[in-house]
Coordinates of C-alpha atoms in Angstrom, one line a residue:
Chain A
X1 CA 4.8 -33.6 -12.7
X2 CA 5.3 -35.3 -9.6
X3 CA 6.7 -34.7 -5.3
X4 CA 7.4 -37.4 -3.5
X5 CA 5.5 -39.9 -6.1
X6 CA 2.5 -38.0 -5.4
X7 CA 1.0 -36.8 -8.9
X8 CA 0.6 -32.7 -9.8
X9 CA -1.9 -32.3 -12.2
X10 CA -1.4 -30.1 -14.6
X11 CA -4.6 -27.8 -14.0
X12 CA -5.6 -24.4 -12.0
X13 CA -7.4 -23.1 -9.4
X14 CA -9.4 -20.4 -10.3
X15 CA -10.1 -17.8 -7.6
X16 CA -12.3 -14.2 -7.6
X17 CA -11.6 -10.7 -6.9
X18 CA -12.1 -10.3 -2.9
X19 CA -12.5 -6.8 -0.6
X20 CA -10.1 -7.5 2.4
X21 CA -9.0 -5.8 4.9
X22 CA -7.0 -6.6 8.5
X23 CA -7.9 -5.8 11.8
X24 CA -5.3 -6.3 15.0
X25 CA -7.2 -7.6 17.6
X26 CA -5.9 -6.3 21.3
X27 CA -7.0 -7.9 24.8
X28 CA -4.9 -7.2 28.6
X29 CA -4.1 -11.2 27.5
X30 CA -3.8 -13.7 25.0
X31 CA -6.9 -15.5 25.6
X32 CA -9.3 -12.4 25.4
X33 CA -7.3 -11.7 22.0
X34 CA -7.9 -15.0 20.8
X35 CA -11.4 -15.3 22.4
X36 CA -12.9 -12.0 20.4
X37 CA -10.9 -13.3 17.0
X38 CA -12.3 -16.6 17.5
X39 CA -16.2 -15.3 18.1
X40 CA -15.5 -12.8 15.0
X41 CA -14.5 -15.0 12.2
X42 CA -17.4 -17.9 13.0
X43 CA -19.5 -19.0 11.1
X44 CA -17.5 -17.2 8.0
X45 CA -16.5 -19.6 5.3
X46 CA -18.2 -19.2 3.1
X47 CA -20.0 -15.9 1.2
X48 CA -22.2 -18.3 -0.7
X49 CA -23.4 -18.7 3.1
X50 CA -22.0 -16.5 5.6
X51 CA -21.5 -12.8 3.5
X52 CA -17.6 -12.8 4.2
X53 CA -14.6 -15.3 4.6
X54 CA -12.3 -14.4 7.4
X55 CA -9.6 -15.8 9.9
X56 CA -6.9 -15.8 12.0
X57 CA -4.1 -14.5 10.0
X58 CA -1.5 -15.1 13.6
X59 CA -0.7 -14.0 16.9
X60 CA 0.8 -11.3 17.2
X61 CA 3.7 -9.3 19.0
X62 CA 3.7 -5.7 18.1
X63 CA 0.6 -3.5 18.8
X64 CA -0.4 -0.6 18.9
X65 CA -2.0 -0.1 21.8
X66 CA 1.1 -2.8 23.2
X67 CA -1.0 -5.3 24.3
X68 CA -0.6 -8.7 22.7
X69 CA -2.7 -9.1 19.4
X70 CA -4.0 -11.3 17.4
X71 CA -4.5 -10.3 13.2
X72 CA -7.8 -11.4 11.5
X73 CA -8.1 -10.9 8.0
X74 CA -11.0 -10.3 6.5
X75 CA -12.7 -10.7 2.5
X76 CA -16.2 -10.1 1.6
X77 CA -17.1 -9.6 -2.6
X78 CA -18.1 -6.3 -2.6
X79 CA -16.6 -2.9 -0.7
X80 CA -20.4 -2.0 0.4
X81 CA -20.6 -5.7 1.9
X82 CA -16.9 -5.2 3.7
X83 CA -18.0 -2.6 5.8
X84 CA -21.6 -3.9 6.8
X85 CA -19.6 -7.3 7.8
X86 CA -17.5 -5.2 9.4
X87 CA -19.6 -3.3 11.5
X88 CA -21.9 -5.9 13.1
X89 CA -18.7 -8.4 13.2
X90 CA -16.5 -6.2 15.3
X91 CA -20.0 -5.2 17.1
X92 CA -20.7 -7.7 18.3
X93 CA -18.2 -10.4 18.5
X94 CA -15.6 -7.8 19.9
X95 CA -16.8 -4.9 21.5
X96 CA -18.2 -7.5 23.4
X97 CA -16.2 -9.3 24.7
X98 CA -13.5 -8.0 27.7
X99 CA -10.2 -5.6 27.9
X100 CA -10.4 -5.6 23.7
X101 CA -9.9 -3.1 21.4
X102 CA -9.5 -3.2 17.7
X103 CA -7.3 -1.2 15.5
X104 CA -7.0 -0.8 11.4
X105 CA -3.9 -3.3 9.9
X106 CA -4.6 -2.1 6.8
X107 CA -2.3 0.6 5.3
X108 CA -4.8 1.5 2.6
X109 CA -6.0 4.4 0.7
X110 CA -9.2 2.6 0.2
X111 CA -10.9 2.4 3.9
X112 CA -14.3 2.1 5.4
X113 CA -15.5 3.5 8.0
X114 CA -16.3 0.7 11.4
X115 CA -15.6 2.6 14.7
X116 CA -17.5 5.8 12.6
X117 CA -19.7 3.6 13.1
X118 CA -20.1 1.7 16.1
X119 CA -19.0 4.9 18.0
X120 CA -22.9 5.3 18.6
X121 CA -23.7 3.2 21.0
X122 CA -21.8 5.4 23.0
X123 CA -25.3 7.0 23.2
X124 CA -23.2 10.5 23.0
X125 CA -21.0 9.2 25.7
X126 CA -18.1 8.7 22.7
X127 CA -14.7 10.1 23.0
X128 CA -13.0 10.7 19.9
X129 CA -9.5 10.6 19.5
X130 CA -7.2 12.1 16.8
X131 CA -3.6 9.9 17.2
X132 CA -0.6 10.5 13.8
X133 CA -2.8 11.3 11.5
X134 CA -5.5 8.7 12.9
X135 CA -8.7 8.6 14.3
X136 CA -10.0 6.3 17.3
X137 CA -13.2 5.7 19.2
X138 CA -13.6 5.3 22.6
X139 CA -16.6 3.9 23.7
X140 CA -17.8 3.0 27.3
X141 CA -19.3 0.2 28.6
X142 CA -19.8 -1.8 31.4
X143 CA -16.7 -3.2 31.6
X144 CA -14.6 0.2 31.1
X145 CA -14.4 2.1 28.1
X146 CA -13.8 -0.1 24.3
X147 CA -11.5 1.3 21.9
X148 CA -12.2 0.9 18.3
X149 CA -10.4 3.1 15.5
X150 CA -12.5 5.1 13.4
X151 CA -11.6 3.7 9.2
X152 CA -10.3 0.7 8.3
X153 CA -8.2 0.5 5.4
X154 CA -9.8 -2.6 2.5
X155 CA -7.6 -2.9 -1.1
X156 CA -8.4 -5.8 -3.5
X157 CA -8.3 -9.3 -2.7
X158 CA -8.0 -13.0 -3.7
X159 CA -10.5 -15.4 -2.4
X160 CA -11.6 -19.3 -3.6
X161 CA -7.4 -20.1 -4.0
X162 CA -7.2 -24.0 -3.6
X163 CA -6.2 -27.5 -4.3
X164 CA -7.7 -31.0 -3.9
X165 CA -5.7 -33.3 -1.6
X166 CA -6.4 -37.2 -3.0
X167 CA -5.7 -40.0 -0.6
X168 CA -5.7 -43.3 -0.6
X169 CA -7.6 -43.6 3.3
X170 CA -9.3 -40.9 5.1
X171 CA -6.8 -40.3 7.3
X172 CA -4.1 -40.3 5.5
X173 CA -5.1 -37.5 3.0
X174 CA -6.4 -36.2 6.2
X175 CA -2.1 -35.8 7.3
X176 CA -2.0 -34.4 4.2
X177 CA -4.5 -31.9 4.6
X178 CA -3.0 -31.0 8.4
X179 CA 0.4 -30.9 7.3
X180 CA -0.6 -27.9 4.5
X181 CA -2.6 -26.0 7.0
X182 CA 0.0 -26.4 9.5
X183 CA 2.4 -24.7 7.2
X184 CA -0.4 -22.1 5.4
X185 CA -0.8 -20.9 8.0
X186 CA 3.1 -18.9 8.2
X187 CA 2.3 -17.7 5.3
X188 CA 1.6 -14.0 6.4
X189 CA -1.3 -12.5 4.3
X190 CA -3.6 -15.1 3.7
X191 CA -6.4 -16.9 5.7
X192 CA -7.7 -20.8 5.0
X193 CA -11.1 -20.8 6.1
X194 CA -13.1 -23.2 6.6
X195 CA -12.9 -25.2 9.7
X196 CA -9.5 -26.2 10.7
X197 CA -8.3 -24.1 7.0
X198 CA -9.7 -27.8 5.6
X199 CA -12.8 -29.4 3.5
X200 CA -14.4 -31.8 2.9
X201 CA -18.0 -30.3 1.4
X202 CA -16.3 -29.2 -2.2
X203 CA -19.1 -27.7 -4.3
X204 CA -20.3 -27.6 -8.0
X205 CA -21.7 -24.2 -9.1
X206 CA -25.6 -26.4 -10.2
X207 CA -27.8 -28.5 -9.0
X208 CA -30.5 -30.6 -10.3
X209 CA -33.0 -28.2 -7.7
X210 CA -33.7 -25.5 -9.1
X211 CA -33.9 -23.2 -5.3
X212 CA -30.0 -24.2 -5.2
X213 CA -27.2 -22.5 -6.9
X214 CA -24.5 -24.6 -5.2
X215 CA -24.0 -29.2 -4.9
X216 CA -21.6 -31.8 -4.2
X217 CA -19.1 -32.0 -5.8
X218 CA -19.9 -35.3 -7.4
X219 CA -17.1 -35.9 -9.8
X220 CA -14.8 -36.0 -6.7
X221 CA -17.1 -38.2 -3.9
X222 CA -15.0 -41.3 -4.4
X223 CA -18.9 -42.9 -3.0
X224 CA -20.6 -41.9 -6.2
X225 CA -17.5 -43.2 -8.1
X226 CA -20.1 -46.2 -9.5
X227 CA -23.6 -43.0 -10.8
X228 CA -21.1 -40.5 -11.6
X229 CA -18.3 -39.9 -14.7
X230 CA -16.3 -39.3 -11.9
X231 CA -12.9 -37.9 -11.7
X232 CA -10.9 -39.7 -9.0
X233 CA -8.1 -43.2 -9.9
X234 CA -8.6 -46.1 -8.8
X235 CA -7.0 -45.9 -5.7
X236 CA -7.9 -42.9 -3.6
X237 CA -11.1 -43.3 -1.6
X238 CA -10.9 -39.8 0.2
X239 CA -10.5 -35.6 -1.5
X240 CA -10.1 -32.6 1.4
X241 CA -10.2 -29.1 -0.1
X242 CA -7.7 -26.1 1.0
X243 CA -9.4 -23.3 -0.1
X244 CA -7.4 -19.7 0.7
X245 CA -8.1 -16.4 0.9
X246 CA -5.6 -14.0 1.0
X247 CA -4.8 -10.3 0.1
X248 CA -3.0 -10.4 -3.0
X249 CA -2.5 -13.0 -5.6
X250 CA 1.8 -13.3 -4.7
X251 CA 0.6 -14.3 -0.9
X252 CA -2.1 -16.7 -2.0
X253 CA 0.3 -18.3 -4.6
X254 CA 3.2 -19.2 -1.7
X255 CA 0.6 -20.5 0.3
X256 CA -0.3 -23.1 -2.7
X257 CA 3.3 -24.0 -3.0
X258 CA 3.9 -24.5 0.6
X259 CA 1.3 -26.1 0.5
X260 CA 1.4 -28.3 -2.3
X261 CA 4.5 -29.4 -1.1
X262 CA 3.9 -30.4 2.2
X263 CA 0.7 -32.5 1.4
X264 CA 2.6 -35.0 -1.2
X265 CA 3.1 -37.8 1.7
X266 CA 3.2 -41.1 0.5
X267 CA -0.8 -42.7 0.3
X268 CA -1.4 -38.9 -1.5
X269 CA -2.2 -40.6 -5.2
X270 CA -2.4 -36.3 -6.4
X271 CA -2.9 -33.1 -6.2
X272 CA -5.1 -31.5 -7.8
X273 CA -7.3 -27.9 -8.0
X274 CA -10.6 -27.0 -8.5
X275 CA -12.3 -24.2 -11.1
X276 CA -14.9 -24.0 -13.7
X277 CA -12.9 -23.8 -17.4
X278 CA -11.5 -20.4 -16.4
X279 CA -14.9 -18.9 -17.3
X280 CA -15.7 -17.7 -13.8
X281 CA -12.8 -16.5 -11.8
X282 CA -10.7 -13.9 -12.6
X283 CA -7.8 -15.4 -11.0
X284 CA -6.2 -19.2 -12.7
X285 CA -3.2 -20.6 -9.9
X286 CA -1.5 -22.7 -12.4
X287 CA -0.5 -25.4 -10.2
X288 CA 2.9 -26.4 -12.5
X289 CA 3.6 -22.7 -12.7
X290 CA 3.5 -21.8 -9.3
X291 CA 5.6 -24.6 -8.0
X292 CA 8.3 -24.0 -10.5
X293 CA 8.7 -20.1 -9.4
Chain B
X1 CA 18.1 17.8 3.1
X2 CA 19.2 20.9 2.3
X3 CA 19.7 23.9 5.1
X4 CA 19.6 27.5 5.9
X5 CA 21.2 28.2 8.4
X6 CA 20.5 32.0 10.6
X7 CA 23.5 32.2 13.0
X8 CA 22.7 35.7 15.2
X9 CA 25.2 38.3 14.6
X10 CA 24.9 40.1 17.6
X11 CA 22.3 39.5 20.9
X12 CA 19.0 42.0 20.2
X13 CA 18.3 44.1 22.8
X14 CA 14.5 45.5 21.3
X15 CA 11.7 42.4 20.5
X16 CA 12.4 41.5 16.4
X17 CA 9.8 40.6 14.8
X18 CA 10.7 37.4 12.3
X19 CA 7.6 35.6 11.4
X20 CA 9.2 35.8 7.6
X21 CA 11.9 32.5 9.5
X22 CA 9.6 29.6 8.0
X23 CA 10.2 26.8 5.6
X24 CA 7.4 27.9 3.6
X25 CA 8.9 32.3 3.0
X26 CA 12.8 30.6 2.2
X27 CA 11.0 28.4 -1.0
X28 CA 11.8 28.8 -4.0
X29 CA 14.4 31.8 -2.3
X30 CA 17.8 32.8 -3.0
X31 CA 20.3 33.9 -0.3
X32 CA 20.1 37.4 -1.6
X33 CA 16.7 37.1 -1.4
X34 CA 16.7 36.4 2.3
X35 CA 19.0 38.2 3.3
X36 CA 15.8 40.5 2.5
X37 CA 13.1 39.7 3.7
X38 CA 11.9 42.5 6.2
X39 CA 11.5 41.8 9.6
X40 CA 11.1 44.8 11.8
X41 CA 13.1 45.6 15.1
X42 CA 11.1 47.2 17.2
X43 CA 9.5 49.8 15.1
X44 CA 12.4 49.9 13.0
X45 CA 11.2 47.7 9.7
X46 CA 14.7 46.2 8.4
X47 CA 16.0 43.6 6.5
X48 CA 17.3 39.5 9.0
X49 CA 20.2 40.2 7.1
X50 CA 20.9 43.0 9.0
X51 CA 20.5 41.0 12.0
X52 CA 21.6 37.0 11.0
X53 CA 24.3 35.8 8.9
X54 CA 22.3 33.9 5.9
X55 CA 24.4 30.3 4.1
X56 CA 22.5 28.3 2.0
X57 CA 19.6 29.2 0.1
X58 CA 16.0 26.6 -1.1
X59 CA 15.9 24.5 1.9
X60 CA 12.9 23.2 3.3
X61 CA 14.9 22.9 7.0
X62 CA 16.2 26.2 8.8
X63 CA 18.6 25.4 11.7
X64 CA 18.6 29.0 13.8
X65 CA 22.0 29.3 16.6
X66 CA 22.3 32.1 18.7
X67 CA 20.1 33.3 21.4
X68 CA 16.9 34.1 20.3
X69 CA 14.8 35.0 23.5
X70 CA 14.4 38.5 21.5
X71 CA 12.7 36.5 17.6
X72 CA 9.4 36.5 18.2
X73 CA 6.9 34.8 15.8
X74 CA 9.5 32.1 14.3
X75 CA 8.1 29.8 11.7
X76 CA 4.7 31.1 12.8
X77 CA 2.1 29.5 10.7
X78 CA 4.3 27.1 8.8
X79 CA 2.9 24.5 6.6
X80 CA 6.4 22.5 6.3
X81 CA 9.5 21.5 6.7
X82 CA 11.6 21.7 10.1
X83 CA 13.2 24.7 11.6
X84 CA 15.7 23.7 14.2
X85 CA 17.1 26.0 17.0
X86 CA 19.6 26.0 18.5
X87 CA 19.3 28.2 21.7
X88 CA 16.1 30.3 23.3
X89 CA 13.3 30.9 21.2
X90 CA 11.5 34.6 20.8
X91 CA 7.5 34.3 21.4
X92 CA 4.5 32.6 20.0
X93 CA 7.3 30.5 18.2
X94 CA 5.2 28.0 15.7
X95 CA 1.9 29.9 16.5
X96 CA -1.0 29.2 13.5
X97 CA 1.5 26.8 12.0
X98 CA 0.0 24.1 10.1
X99 CA 2.2 21.8 9.5
X100 CA 6.3 20.8 9.3
X101 CA 8.6 20.4 12.3
X102 CA 10.1 22.8 14.8
X103 CA 12.5 21.6 17.5
X104 CA 14.1 23.8 19.9
X105 CA 17.4 22.8 21.9
X106 CA 16.5 25.1 24.5
X107 CA 13.7 27.4 25.6
X108 CA 10.8 28.6 23.8
X109 CA 9.1 32.3 25.5
X110 CA 5.4 32.3 25.6
X111 CA 2.3 31.6 23.2
X112 CA 4.6 28.7 21.7
X113 CA 2.1 26.8 19.4
X114 CA -0.7 29.0 20.2
X115 CA -3.3 28.1 17.6
X116 CA -1.0 26.1 15.6
X117 CA -3.4 23.5 13.2
X118 CA -0.9 21.5 12.7
X119 CA 2.3 20.1 12.4
X120 CA 4.9 19.5 15.6
X121 CA 6.4 21.4 18.1
X122 CA 9.1 20.4 20.2
X123 CA 10.6 22.4 22.9
X124 CA 13.9 20.5 25.1
X125 CA 13.7 22.6 27.5
X126 CA 10.9 24.9 29.5
X127 CA 7.7 26.8 27.7
X128 CA 6.5 30.1 28.7
X129 CA 2.9 30.8 29.4
X130 CA -0.4 30.7 26.1
X131 CA 1.5 27.1 25.4
X132 CA -1.1 25.8 22.2
X133 CA -3.2 27.7 23.3
X134 CA -5.8 30.6 22.8
X135 CA -5.4 33.7 22.2
X136 CA -7.0 36.9 24.2
X137 CA -10.7 36.8 22.2
X138 CA -10.5 33.8 20.3
X139 CA -12.7 30.7 20.6
X140 CA -10.4 28.0 19.9
X141 CA -6.4 27.6 20.8
X142 CA -4.4 24.6 19.1
X143 CA -7.0 22.2 16.8
X144 CA -4.9 20.1 15.5
X145 CA -0.5 19.0 16.0
X146 CA 1.5 18.0 18.4
X147 CA 3.4 19.7 21.5
X148 CA 6.5 17.8 23.2
X149 CA 8.2 19.3 26.5
X150 CA 11.0 18.0 27.6
X151 CA 10.8 20.9 31.0
X152 CA 8.4 23.8 32.2
X153 CA 5.7 25.2 31.0
X154 CA 3.9 28.2 32.2
X155 CA -0.2 29.5 33.2
X156 CA -2.5 28.3 30.8
X157 CA -1.3 25.0 28.7
X158 CA -3.9 24.6 26.1
X159 CA -6.2 27.5 26.6
X160 CA -9.5 26.2 24.8
X161 CA -7.8 23.8 23.4
X162 CA -9.9 22.1 20.2
X163 CA -7.7 19.5 18.8
X164 CA -3.9 17.7 18.9
X165 CA -2.0 16.9 21.5
X166 CA 0.2 18.9 24.6
X167 CA 2.8 16.6 26.2
X168 CA 4.9 18.2 29.3
X169 CA 7.6 16.1 31.4
X170 CA 8.2 18.4 33.8
X171 CA 5.2 20.9 35.8
X172 CA 3.1 23.5 34.2
X173 CA 1.6 26.3 35.8
X174 CA -2.0 27.2 36.3
X175 CA -5.2 26.8 35.0
X176 CA -4.1 23.5 32.7
X177 CA -6.3 22.8 30.1
X178 CA -8.9 25.7 31.4
X179 CA -11.3 26.2 28.8
X180 CA -10.3 22.7 26.9
X181 CA -12.8 21.9 24.5
X182 CA -11.5 18.9 23.4
X183 CA -7.8 17.2 22.8
X184 CA -5.5 16.0 25.3
X185 CA -2.9 16.9 27.9
X186 CA -0.5 15.3 29.4
X187 CA 1.7 16.0 32.4
X188 CA 4.1 13.8 34.0
X189 CA 5.1 17.1 36.7
X190 CA 2.8 18.9 38.6
X191 CA 0.2 20.8 37.5
X192 CA -1.0 24.1 38.9
X193 CA -4.1 25.5 40.2
X194 CA -7.6 25.2 38.9
X195 CA -6.8 22.7 36.2
X196 CA -9.7 21.6 33.7
X197 CA -11.5 25.3 35.0
X198 CA -14.1 25.4 32.2
X199 CA -13.8 22.6 30.5
X200 CA -16.1 21.6 27.5
X201 CA -14.4 18.5 26.5
X202 CA -10.6 16.9 26.0
X203 CA -8.6 15.6 28.6
X204 CA -6.2 15.9 30.6
X205 CA -3.9 12.7 31.8
X206 CA -1.8 13.9 35.6
X207 CA 0.5 11.1 37.4
X208 CA 0.2 13.7 40.1
X209 CA -2.3 14.0 42.9
X210 CA -3.8 17.4 42.1
X211 CA -6.5 19.7 43.9
X212 CA -8.9 18.9 41.7
X213 CA -12.2 22.2 41.5
X214 CA -15.5 21.0 43.4
X215 CA -16.5 20.3 40.0
X216 CA -14.7 17.3 38.8
X217 CA -16.5 14.1 39.7
X218 CA -15.2 10.9 40.4
X219 CA -16.0 8.0 37.5
X220 CA -13.7 5.2 38.0
X221 CA -10.6 3.6 38.8
X222 CA -9.5 2.0 35.5
X223 CA -7.3 1.2 32.6
X224 CA -7.8 3.6 29.7
X225 CA -6.6 2.0 26.7
X226 CA -5.9 5.0 24.2
X227 CA -3.9 5.8 26.8
X228 CA -1.5 3.1 26.4
X229 CA -1.6 3.9 22.9
X230 CA -0.3 7.6 23.2
X231 CA 1.9 6.9 26.3
X232 CA 3.5 4.2 23.2
X233 CA 3.6 6.5 21.2
X234 CA 5.5 9.9 22.9
X235 CA 8.2 7.0 23.8
X236 CA 9.1 6.6 20.5
X237 CA 9.3 10.5 20.4
X238 CA 11.8 10.2 23.1
X239 CA 9.5 11.4 26.2
X240 CA 10.3 9.8 28.7
X241 CA 7.4 7.3 29.5
X242 CA 7.5 4.0 32.4
X243 CA 5.8 1.2 31.9
X244 CA 4.7 1.7 35.2
X245 CA 2.4 3.9 33.6
X246 CA 1.6 1.7 31.1
X247 CA -0.1 -0.9 33.1
X248 CA -1.2 1.6 36.2
X249 CA -4.8 3.0 37.2
X250 CA -6.1 6.0 37.1
X251 CA -9.0 7.8 37.8
X252 CA -11.4 9.3 36.1
X253 CA -13.2 12.4 37.2
X254 CA -16.0 14.1 35.1
X255 CA -15.8 18.0 34.5
X256 CA -15.9 21.1 34.3
X257 CA -19.6 20.5 35.6
X258 CA -20.1 24.1 35.5
X259 CA -20.2 23.6 32.0
X260 CA -20.6 20.9 29.2
X261 CA -18.7 18.4 32.6
X262 CA -17.5 15.5 28.6
X263 CA -13.9 16.0 30.6
X264 CA -12.3 14.0 32.1
X265 CA -9.1 14.4 33.9
X266 CA -7.5 11.0 34.4
X267 CA -5.2 11.1 37.6
X268 CA -1.7 7.7 37.6
X269 CA -3.0 6.0 40.9
X270 CA 0.3 3.4 40.6
X271 CA 0.3 -0.1 38.8

């Protein structure tokens, strides 16, 4: 398969089961909502090193309290982790941020307590409010009050969707990745957890060092072409990866589809995807099937 | 949803005890069975069909027509469905109800929503005394649910309420929110004397200056975010909430310091 002369490899991205949620962070103005969201989703690129993956889904106009808001998606491998990480990050990054409030953005029967845990910070002065069947906590803080919903919906989600952009040079590959990110960010229900949505240090799941479980993906490193069994065509001098987490497979597939189309520009030799032969992940996102669908 | 319509045949002069007028009671009953339900007119037992012309059967929505200002306990204890009243409603409307919805296109008498534990009551006219309150001798009033009154309400609104939200678009009488344990009362008009007397927790929101009891202490002037949430939700339910109420600052007073003192009265200061 080719798009704009770019070869789309007949392969698949191997993705994993995760637990995900959506938070709505509001504030007096968009600046402070974004400040809190940025801090909350910082150092959340990969569960391998960060214990969670998170990103900003987008700015939203209609919020529960009518203030400017930002939607954040948050993923972890287990339910228990999700509850723990949410309490940590909402407590440290949202509650601390001036004028913010934090609401559940995912209607789901499965829920974890967030405000229900953070309320203890109020030291007995916290106030509960029940409205429309939802419980909120008003926690007194030096600036006034922090309003946080008691429980947040969670659902089975998908982490680690990906594709690789194999380009002739660094500049054109970066341009292709930026184009892909721009359109992928418009897809609801997904985030691209890495910096600017792009990864340059893709990994394999082994290492010569016993203490390390993941190491550089040498088959895709241009500087190692002469030393290892490479997966790179001769014209390729740069590879960038885009990793996708989503609330469901359909959203990840849609992001993959629009991303690959946008990344297929002159100077890109091939689009591939990262997998482990189908042995580890629960989901296989076949590039050809997604693009034909 | 099919409807059962009850039209009052002629005005009643003696109070009619009609707690049978409830979607729970009507569920699965034929028209004849509904007509045969027992009611008390004063101390005399009668049948619902003696007082009402009944149309329809087996419905979860009940429509009442006529001057029902002496028909008591309509929807009392109901758990589901809807009652629409075209006219005035008597005492104890929706008292102890746990679910469903009552809409009154007129006034409601005393004790509407008293000790209710869920559901919604919408009164487009005025409400009497004891709205959402606790009966004499009871420890707790309303405990969950929502009451909206587009007109005025009498004394002791939300007396000893434990949870839930009461909204009065007009004025309220004396002792609004007295002995509140928790919950929220929002009064867009003026409140009478001694609001929040003896309240332990809970919130009273006022949009006009009021004479506070000396056992309330000023805390600060701020913009409570939770109030925006409530007001936006109320606006969606047809309550007239201006933007200035959403954006404005509120004076917060804690009290009643003769008790726990964790209650609050929020007074709108202006935009």
